[in-house]
PDB file of C-alpha atoms in Angstrom:
ATOM      1  CA  ASP A 330     -48.814 -29.899  15.285  1.00 68.00           C
ATOM      2  CA  GLN A 331     -48.739 -28.724  18.888  1.00 78.00           C
ATOM      3  CA  GLN A 332     -46.113 -26.006  19.261  1.00 89.00           C
ATOM      4  CA  VAL A 333     -46.614 -25.752  23.024  1.00 93.00           C
ATOM      5  CA  LYS A 334     -46.793 -28.987  24.972  1.00 93.00           C
ATOM      6  CA  GLN A 335     -47.735 -29.807  28.512  1.00 95.00           C
ATOM      7  CA  ASN A 336     -46.929 -33.478  28.783  1.00 92.00           C
ATOM      8  CA  SER A 337     -48.403 -34.015  32.235  1.00 94.00           C
ATOM      9  CA  PRO A 338     -52.197 -33.879  32.141  1.00 93.00           C
ATOM     10  CA  SER A 339     -52.388 -33.961  35.925  1.00 96.00           C
ATOM     11  CA  LEU A 340     -50.321 -33.425  39.051  1.00 97.00           C
ATOM     12  CA  SER A 341     -51.099 -34.021  42.736  1.00 97.00           C
ATOM     13  CA  VAL A 342     -49.162 -32.311  45.506  1.00 97.00           C
ATOM     14  CA  GLN A 343     -49.488 -32.135  49.282  1.00 97.00           C
ATOM     15  CA  GLU A 344     -50.411 -28.782  50.778  1.00 97.00           C
ATOM     16  CA  GLY A 345     -47.313 -26.814  51.745  1.00 97.00           C
ATOM     17  CA  ARG A 346     -45.052 -28.582  49.261  1.00 97.00           C
ATOM     18  CA  ILE A 347     -43.776 -27.260  45.937  1.00 98.00           C
ATOM     19  CA  SER A 348     -45.774 -27.715  42.736  1.00 98.00           C
ATOM     20  CA  ILE A 349     -43.795 -27.744  39.500  1.00 98.00           C
ATOM     21  CA  LEU A 350     -45.694 -27.527  36.239  1.00 98.00           C
ATOM     22  CA  ASN A 351     -43.771 -28.000  33.033  1.00 97.00           C
ATOM     23  CA  CYS A 352     -44.170 -26.775  29.495  1.00 97.00           C
ATOM     24  CA  ASP A 353     -42.099 -27.422  26.363  1.00 97.00           C
ATOM     25  CA  TYR A 354     -42.187 -25.551  23.102  1.00 96.00           C
ATOM     26  CA  THR A 355     -40.828 -26.184  19.640  1.00 95.00           C
ATOM     27  CA  ASN A 356     -40.661 -22.754  18.007  1.00 91.00           C
ATOM     28  CA  SER A 357     -37.422 -20.931  18.806  1.00 91.00           C
ATOM     29  CA  MET A 358     -39.048 -17.665  17.679  1.00 89.00           C
ATOM     30  CA  PHE A 359     -41.294 -17.570  20.761  1.00 91.00           C
ATOM     31  CA  ASP A 360     -40.219 -14.659  22.914  1.00 89.00           C
ATOM     32  CA  TYR A 361     -43.024 -14.166  25.411  1.00 91.00           C
ATOM     33  CA  PHE A 362     -44.528 -16.787  27.685  1.00 93.00           C
ATOM     34  CA  LEU A 363     -47.548 -16.776  29.949  1.00 93.00           C
ATOM     35  CA  TRP A 364     -49.329 -18.979  32.452  1.00 96.00           C
ATOM     36  CA  TYR A 365     -53.087 -18.949  32.921  1.00 96.00           C
ATOM     37  CA  LYS A 366     -55.079 -20.621  35.668  1.00 96.00           C
ATOM     38  CA  LYS A 367     -58.579 -21.983  35.128  1.00 94.00           C
ATOM     39  CA  TYR A 368     -61.074 -22.996  37.791  1.00 93.00           C
ATOM     40  CA  PRO A 369     -64.111 -25.109  36.847  1.00 87.00           C
ATOM     41  CA  ALA A 370     -66.977 -23.060  35.418  1.00 83.00           C
ATOM     42  CA  GLU A 371     -64.724 -20.031  35.013  1.00 88.00           C
ATOM     43  CA  GLY A 372     -62.608 -18.677  32.194  1.00 91.00           C
ATOM     44  CA  PRO A 373     -58.806 -18.758  32.355  1.00 93.00           C
ATOM     45  CA  THR A 374     -57.201 -15.930  34.308  1.00 94.00           C
ATOM     46  CA  PHE A 375     -53.737 -14.556  33.714  1.00 92.00           C
ATOM     47  CA  LEU A 376     -51.234 -15.674  36.340  1.00 95.00           C
ATOM     48  CA  ILE A 377     -47.692 -14.703  35.405  1.00 95.00           C
ATOM     49  CA  SER A 378     -45.564 -14.029  32.346  1.00 93.00           C
ATOM     50  CA  ILE A 379     -41.940 -13.892  31.285  1.00 94.00           C
ATOM     51  CA  SER A 380     -40.077 -12.331  28.408  1.00 91.00           C
ATOM     52  CA  SER A 381     -37.301 -14.235  26.662  1.00 91.00           C
ATOM     53  CA  ILE A 382     -34.747 -11.674  27.834  1.00 92.00           C
ATOM     54  CA  LYS A 383     -35.195 -13.064  31.358  1.00 93.00           C
ATOM     55  CA  ASP A 384     -34.791 -16.530  32.775  1.00 94.00           C
ATOM     56  CA  LYS A 385     -36.897 -16.050  35.895  1.00 96.00           C
ATOM     57  CA  ASN A 386     -39.880 -14.017  37.018  1.00 96.00           C
ATOM     58  CA  GLU A 387     -41.357 -14.083  40.472  1.00 96.00           C
ATOM     59  CA  ASP A 388     -44.719 -12.978  41.833  1.00 95.00           C
ATOM     60  CA  GLY A 389     -45.396 -13.991  45.403  1.00 96.00           C
ATOM     61  CA  ARG A 390     -45.685 -17.759  45.624  1.00 97.00           C
ATOM     62  CA  PHE A 391     -45.425 -18.131  41.843  1.00 98.00           C
ATOM     63  CA  THR A 392     -42.155 -18.250  39.916  1.00 98.00           C
ATOM     64  CA  VAL A 393     -41.738 -18.940  36.233  1.00 98.00           C
ATOM     65  CA  PHE A 394     -38.421 -20.220  34.907  1.00 97.00           C
ATOM     66  CA  LEU A 395     -37.399 -20.115  31.264  1.00 97.00           C
ATOM     67  CA  ASN A 396     -34.669 -22.289  29.755  1.00 96.00           C
ATOM     68  CA  LYS A 397     -34.343 -21.084  26.176  1.00 95.00           C
ATOM     69  CA  SER A 398     -31.710 -23.595  25.135  1.00 95.00           C
ATOM     70  CA  ALA A 399     -33.955 -26.448  26.218  1.00 96.00           C
ATOM     71  CA  LYS A 400     -37.114 -24.694  25.009  1.00 96.00           C
ATOM     72  CA  HIS A 401     -38.598 -25.384  28.410  1.00 97.00           C
ATOM     73  CA  LEU A 402     -40.762 -23.359  30.755  1.00 96.00           C
ATOM     74  CA  SER A 403     -41.783 -24.229  34.288  1.00 97.00           C
ATOM     75  CA  LEU A 404     -44.082 -22.753  36.912  1.00 98.00           C
ATOM     76  CA  HIS A 405     -43.195 -23.242  40.569  1.00 98.00           C
ATOM     77  CA  ILE A 406     -45.784 -22.712  43.292  1.00 98.00           C
ATOM     78  CA  VAL A 407     -44.370 -22.542  46.801  1.00 97.00           C
ATOM     79  CA  PRO A 408     -45.984 -23.322  49.147  1.00 97.00           C
ATOM     80  CA  SER A 409     -48.903 -24.985  47.407  1.00 98.00           C
ATOM     81  CA  GLN A 410     -52.362 -24.310  48.816  1.00 97.00           C
ATOM     82  CA  PRO A 411     -55.677 -26.116  48.236  1.00 97.00           C
ATOM     83  CA  GLY A 412     -56.974 -22.987  46.468  1.00 96.00           C
ATOM     84  CA  ASP A 413     -54.291 -23.518  43.831  1.00 97.00           C
ATOM     85  CA  SER A 414     -56.150 -26.597  42.592  1.00 97.00           C
ATOM     86  CA  ALA A 415     -57.031 -25.711  39.010  1.00 97.00           C
ATOM     87  CA  VAL A 416     -56.029 -26.346  35.413  1.00 95.00           C
ATOM     88  CA  TYR A 417     -52.900 -24.451  34.373  1.00 97.00           C
ATOM     89  CA  PHE A 418     -52.272 -23.510  30.754  1.00 96.00           C
ATOM     90  CA  CYS A 419     -48.972 -22.274  29.448  1.00 96.00           C
ATOM     91  CA  ALA A 420     -48.904 -20.103  26.353  1.00 93.00           C
ATOM     92  CA  ALA A 421     -46.226 -18.705  24.076  1.00 92.00           C
ATOM     93  CA  SER A 422     -46.191 -15.920  21.554  1.00 89.00           C
ATOM     94  CA  VAL A 423     -44.020 -14.367  18.878  1.00 83.00           C
ATOM     95  CA  THR A 424     -43.353 -10.642  18.536  1.00 71.00           C
ATOM     96  CA  PRO A 425     -44.619  -8.691  16.677  1.00 58.00           C
ATOM     97  CA  THR A 426     -47.815  -9.379  18.498  1.00 65.00           C
ATOM     98  CA  GLY A 427     -50.831 -10.756  16.791  1.00 66.00           C
ATOM     99  CA  ALA A 428     -53.597 -13.043  17.912  1.00 66.00           C
ATOM    100  CA  ASN A 429     -52.399 -15.655  15.448  1.00 70.00           C
ATOM    101  CA  ASN A 430     -49.032 -15.659  17.177  1.00 76.00           C
ATOM    102  CA  LEU A 431     -50.293 -16.914  20.556  1.00 85.00           C
ATOM    103  CA  PHE A 432     -50.255 -20.656  21.188  1.00 89.00           C
ATOM    104  CA  PHE A 433     -51.646 -22.497  24.175  1.00 92.00           C
ATOM    105  CA  GLY A 434     -50.670 -25.808  25.703  1.00 94.00           C
ATOM    106  CA  THR A 435     -53.219 -28.489  26.547  1.00 93.00           C
ATOM    107  CA  GLY A 436     -53.243 -27.790  30.272  1.00 94.00           C
ATOM    108  CA  THR A 437     -52.185 -29.544  33.489  1.00 96.00           C
ATOM    109  CA  ARG A 438     -54.716 -30.195  36.233  1.00 96.00           C
ATOM    110  CA  LEU A 439     -53.141 -29.483  39.613  1.00 97.00           C
ATOM    111  CA  THR A 440     -54.687 -30.964  42.736  1.00 98.00           C
ATOM    112  CA  VAL A 441     -53.361 -29.765  46.076  1.00 97.00           C
ATOM    113  CA  ILE A 442     -54.226 -32.224  48.804  1.00 97.00           C
ATOM    114  CA  PRO A 443     -54.933 -30.717  52.242  1.00 94.00           C
TER     115      PRO A 443
ATOM    116  CA  ASP B 606     -61.926  -5.306  37.161  1.00 67.00           C
ATOM    117  CA  VAL B 607     -62.464  -6.221  33.564  1.00 64.00           C
ATOM    118  CA  LYS B 608     -65.581  -8.172  33.013  1.00 89.00           C
ATOM    119  CA  VAL B 609     -66.161 -10.348  29.972  1.00 94.00           C
ATOM    120  CA  THR B 610     -69.664 -11.744  29.949  1.00 95.00           C
ATOM    121  CA  GLN B 611     -70.849 -14.622  27.804  1.00 95.00           C
ATOM    122  CA  SER B 612     -74.598 -14.759  27.462  1.00 87.00           C
ATOM    123  CA  SER B 613     -75.079 -18.483  28.068  1.00 89.00           C
ATOM    124  CA  ARG B 614     -73.296 -20.948  30.323  1.00 92.00           C
ATOM    125  CA  TYR B 615     -74.803 -24.006  28.638  1.00 94.00           C
ATOM    126  CA  LEU B 616     -76.456 -24.400  25.257  1.00 95.00           C
ATOM    127  CA  VAL B 617     -77.954 -27.443  23.583  1.00 96.00           C
ATOM    128  CA  LYS B 618     -78.687 -27.199  19.872  1.00 96.00           C
ATOM    129  CA  ARG B 619     -79.611 -29.533  17.056  1.00 97.00           C
ATOM    130  CA  THR B 620     -77.537 -30.307  13.989  1.00 97.00           C
ATOM    131  CA  GLY B 621     -78.162 -27.744  11.255  1.00 96.00           C
ATOM    132  CA  GLU B 622     -79.360 -24.981  13.551  1.00 96.00           C
ATOM    133  CA  LYS B 623     -77.869 -21.502  13.346  1.00 96.00           C
ATOM    134  CA  VAL B 624     -76.284 -20.691  16.692  1.00 96.00           C
ATOM    135  CA  PHE B 625     -75.322 -17.317  18.128  1.00 96.00           C
ATOM    136  CA  LEU B 626     -72.857 -16.999  20.999  1.00 97.00           C
ATOM    137  CA  GLU B 627     -72.710 -13.527  22.473  1.00 96.00           C
ATOM    138  CA  CYS B 628     -69.886 -11.852  24.351  1.00 96.00           C
ATOM    139  CA  VAL B 629     -69.763  -8.413  25.954  1.00 97.00           C
ATOM    140  CA  GLN B 630     -66.815  -6.712  27.643  1.00 95.00           C
ATOM    141  CA  ASP B 631     -66.991  -3.607  29.793  1.00 94.00           C
ATOM    142  CA  MET B 632     -63.439  -2.226  29.615  1.00 88.00           C
ATOM    143  CA  ASP B 633     -63.458  -0.553  26.221  1.00 89.00           C
ATOM    144  CA  HIS B 634     -60.955  -3.060  24.856  1.00 90.00           C
ATOM    145  CA  GLU B 635     -60.197  -2.897  21.154  1.00 89.00           C
ATOM    146  CA  ASN B 636     -59.259  -6.553  20.821  1.00 90.00           C
ATOM    147  CA  MET B 637     -61.690  -9.426  21.176  1.00 93.00           C
ATOM    148  CA  PHE B 638     -61.265 -13.134  20.536  1.00 94.00           C
ATOM    149  CA  TRP B 639     -63.168 -16.381  20.284  1.00 96.00           C
ATOM    150  CA  TYR B 640     -61.448 -19.618  21.310  1.00 96.00           C
ATOM    151  CA  ARG B 641     -62.669 -23.149  21.697  1.00 95.00           C
ATOM    152  CA  GLN B 642     -61.301 -25.510  24.310  1.00 92.00           C
ATOM    153  CA  ASP B 643     -61.298 -29.248  23.731  1.00 91.00           C
ATOM    154  CA  PRO B 644     -59.738 -31.992  25.874  1.00 84.00           C
ATOM    155  CA  GLY B 645     -56.210 -32.755  24.735  1.00 83.00           C
ATOM    156  CA  LEU B 646     -56.140 -29.827  22.327  1.00 87.00           C
ATOM    157  CA  GLY B 647     -55.899 -26.776  24.571  1.00 86.00           C
ATOM    158  CA  LEU B 648     -57.303 -23.455  23.437  1.00 91.00           C
ATOM    159  CA  ARG B 649     -57.580 -22.849  19.711  1.00 92.00           C
ATOM    160  CA  LEU B 650     -58.299 -19.479  18.148  1.00 92.00           C
ATOM    161  CA  ILE B 651     -61.378 -19.300  15.934  1.00 96.00           C
ATOM    162  CA  TYR B 652     -61.644 -15.588  15.080  1.00 95.00           C
ATOM    163  CA  PHE B 653     -60.472 -12.291  16.456  1.00 92.00           C
ATOM    164  CA  SER B 654     -61.184  -8.623  15.968  1.00 93.00           C
ATOM    165  CA  TYR B 655     -58.973  -5.572  16.456  1.00 88.00           C
ATOM    166  CA  ASP B 656     -61.756  -3.048  16.103  1.00 88.00           C
ATOM    167  CA  VAL B 657     -65.392  -2.542  15.256  1.00 90.00           C
ATOM    168  CA  LYS B 658     -66.375  -4.155  11.965  1.00 86.00           C
ATOM    169  CA  MET B 659     -62.944  -5.737  11.655  1.00 88.00           C
ATOM    170  CA  LYS B 660     -62.371  -9.469  11.849  1.00 92.00           C
ATOM    171  CA  GLU B 661     -59.532 -11.866  11.200  1.00 91.00           C
ATOM    172  CA  LYS B 662     -59.500 -15.639  10.902  1.00 93.00           C
ATOM    173  CA  GLY B 663     -57.747 -17.654  13.524  1.00 91.00           C
ATOM    174  CA  ASP B 664     -56.532 -21.236  13.328  1.00 89.00           C
ATOM    175  CA  ILE B 665     -59.906 -22.954  12.935  1.00 93.00           C
ATOM    176  CA  PRO B 666     -62.436 -20.574  11.318  1.00 95.00           C
ATOM    177  CA  GLU B 667     -64.233 -23.165   9.185  1.00 95.00           C
ATOM    178  CA  GLY B 668     -67.921 -23.396  10.004  1.00 96.00           C
ATOM    179  CA  TYR B 669     -67.899 -20.156  11.989  1.00 97.00           C
ATOM    180  CA  SER B 670     -68.415 -16.471  11.345  1.00 97.00           C
ATOM    181  CA  VAL B 671     -68.305 -13.441  13.624  1.00 96.00           C
ATOM    182  CA  SER B 672     -69.885 -10.041  13.979  1.00 96.00           C
ATOM    183  CA  ARG B 673     -68.588  -6.939  15.710  1.00 95.00           C
ATOM    184  CA  GLU B 674     -71.014  -4.073  15.250  1.00 93.00           C
ATOM    185  CA  LYS B 675     -70.171  -2.387  18.547  1.00 94.00           C
ATOM    186  CA  LYS B 676     -66.859  -2.186  20.356  1.00 94.00           C
ATOM    187  CA  GLU B 677     -68.075  -3.983  23.436  1.00 95.00           C
ATOM    188  CA  ARG B 678     -69.804  -6.878  21.702  1.00 96.00           C
ATOM    189  CA  PHE B 679     -68.343  -9.748  19.709  1.00 97.00           C
ATOM    190  CA  SER B 680     -70.637 -12.497  18.448  1.00 96.00           C
ATOM    191  CA  LEU B 681     -69.694 -15.953  17.220  1.00 97.00           C
ATOM    192  CA  ILE B 682     -72.053 -17.534  14.716  1.00 97.00           C
ATOM    193  CA  LEU B 683     -72.265 -21.193  13.816  1.00 97.00           C
ATOM    194  CA  GLU B 684     -73.981 -21.046  10.446  1.00 94.00           C
ATOM    195  CA  SER B 685     -75.142 -24.671  10.521  1.00 96.00           C
ATOM    196  CA  ALA B 686     -74.189 -26.415  13.733  1.00 96.00           C
ATOM    197  CA  SER B 687     -72.562 -29.822  13.505  1.00 97.00           C
ATOM    198  CA  THR B 688     -71.748 -32.390  16.183  1.00 96.00           C
ATOM    199  CA  ASN B 689     -68.009 -31.712  15.860  1.00 96.00           C
ATOM    200  CA  GLN B 690     -68.684 -28.185  17.074  1.00 97.00           C
ATOM    201  CA  THR B 691     -69.651 -29.499  20.485  1.00 97.00           C
ATOM    202  CA  SER B 692     -67.108 -27.741  22.680  1.00 96.00           C
ATOM    203  CA  MET B 693     -66.398 -25.142  25.330  1.00 94.00           C
ATOM    204  CA  TYR B 694     -66.313 -21.684  23.728  1.00 97.00           C
ATOM    205  CA  LEU B 695     -64.346 -18.921  25.388  1.00 96.00           C
ATOM    206  CA  CYS B 696     -64.502 -15.240  24.571  1.00 96.00           C
ATOM    207  CA  ALA B 697     -61.629 -12.948  25.537  1.00 94.00           C
ATOM    208  CA  SER B 698     -60.628  -9.319  25.245  1.00 93.00           C
ATOM    209  CA  SER B 699     -57.428  -7.323  25.629  1.00 89.00           C
ATOM    210  CA  PRO B 700     -56.380  -3.680  25.516  1.00 83.00           C
ATOM    211  CA  PRO B 701     -54.493  -2.224  22.532  1.00 78.00           C
ATOM    212  CA  GLY B 702     -50.773  -2.690  22.145  1.00 72.00           C
ATOM    213  CA  ARG B 703     -49.281  -6.040  23.014  1.00 64.00           C
ATOM    214  CA  ILE B 704     -52.470  -7.957  22.592  1.00 67.00           C
ATOM    215  CA  ASN B 705     -50.955 -11.239  23.674  1.00 69.00           C
ATOM    216  CA  GLU B 706     -49.684  -9.889  26.975  1.00 72.00           C
ATOM    217  CA  LYS B 707     -52.809 -10.500  28.958  1.00 82.00           C
ATOM    218  CA  LEU B 708     -56.155 -11.774  27.806  1.00 89.00           C
ATOM    219  CA  PHE B 709     -59.294 -11.416  29.908  1.00 92.00           C
ATOM    220  CA  PHE B 710     -61.585 -14.375  29.445  1.00 94.00           C
ATOM    221  CA  GLY B 711     -65.281 -14.903  29.947  1.00 95.00           C
ATOM    222  CA  SER B 712     -66.490 -17.921  31.897  1.00 94.00           C
ATOM    223  CA  GLY B 713     -67.270 -19.887  28.756  1.00 95.00           C
ATOM    224  CA  THR B 714     -70.249 -21.413  26.983  1.00 96.00           C
ATOM    225  CA  GLN B 715     -70.489 -25.195  26.878  1.00 95.00           C
ATOM    226  CA  LEU B 716     -72.217 -25.962  23.601  1.00 96.00           C
ATOM    227  CA  SER B 717     -73.641 -29.383  22.861  1.00 97.00           C
ATOM    228  CA  VAL B 718     -74.807 -30.088  19.312  1.00 97.00           C
ATOM    229  CA  LEU B 719     -77.051 -33.136  19.067  1.00 96.00           C
TER     230      LEU B 719
END
């Protein structure tokens, strides 16, 4: 059973507009959340993370929002650029840390149209 | 920058063959992982290792084994390859401590078992 869900397999956005990628989770014990970005023929690379003690974390054009009551996570990219076109995976983990406590979503393919 | 290198980008093997996937990291990380990525299923953990000669099963270890004789190298072994092991295999490493905070991934090996 998928504990981390990305219900939109794909998303297309015009360059300069906002991209919003969504992620839902089922386990209320998750307390650390991450986003990874994956280009074709490359491995995923870490993008941004957030701890459950926060509801927002910002890094340049990327902001992650956490709504614990709704068990919902979102990644906002503003403004979107063609180089942002990639597959985005959200992931969630439970403390204490352990590799078996990290769960990935199925990914959302973002296409930014010039 | 951390570099995680997977020895092959593409591999084609026959059913029943023994297959070795090699992974080397250059940042002296204690933790290493093998994931597989399948469409609609996200990343699933096969095995991981916290240190040399140590290994732990992940979510889907059946049909796989691993070897970690040196800190920098983590090998995934398919004892007798089957068609349902056709997948993208991703190796990752992370420093000690909060191992789920940030994984560094290799570029992946696309394995086809015929």
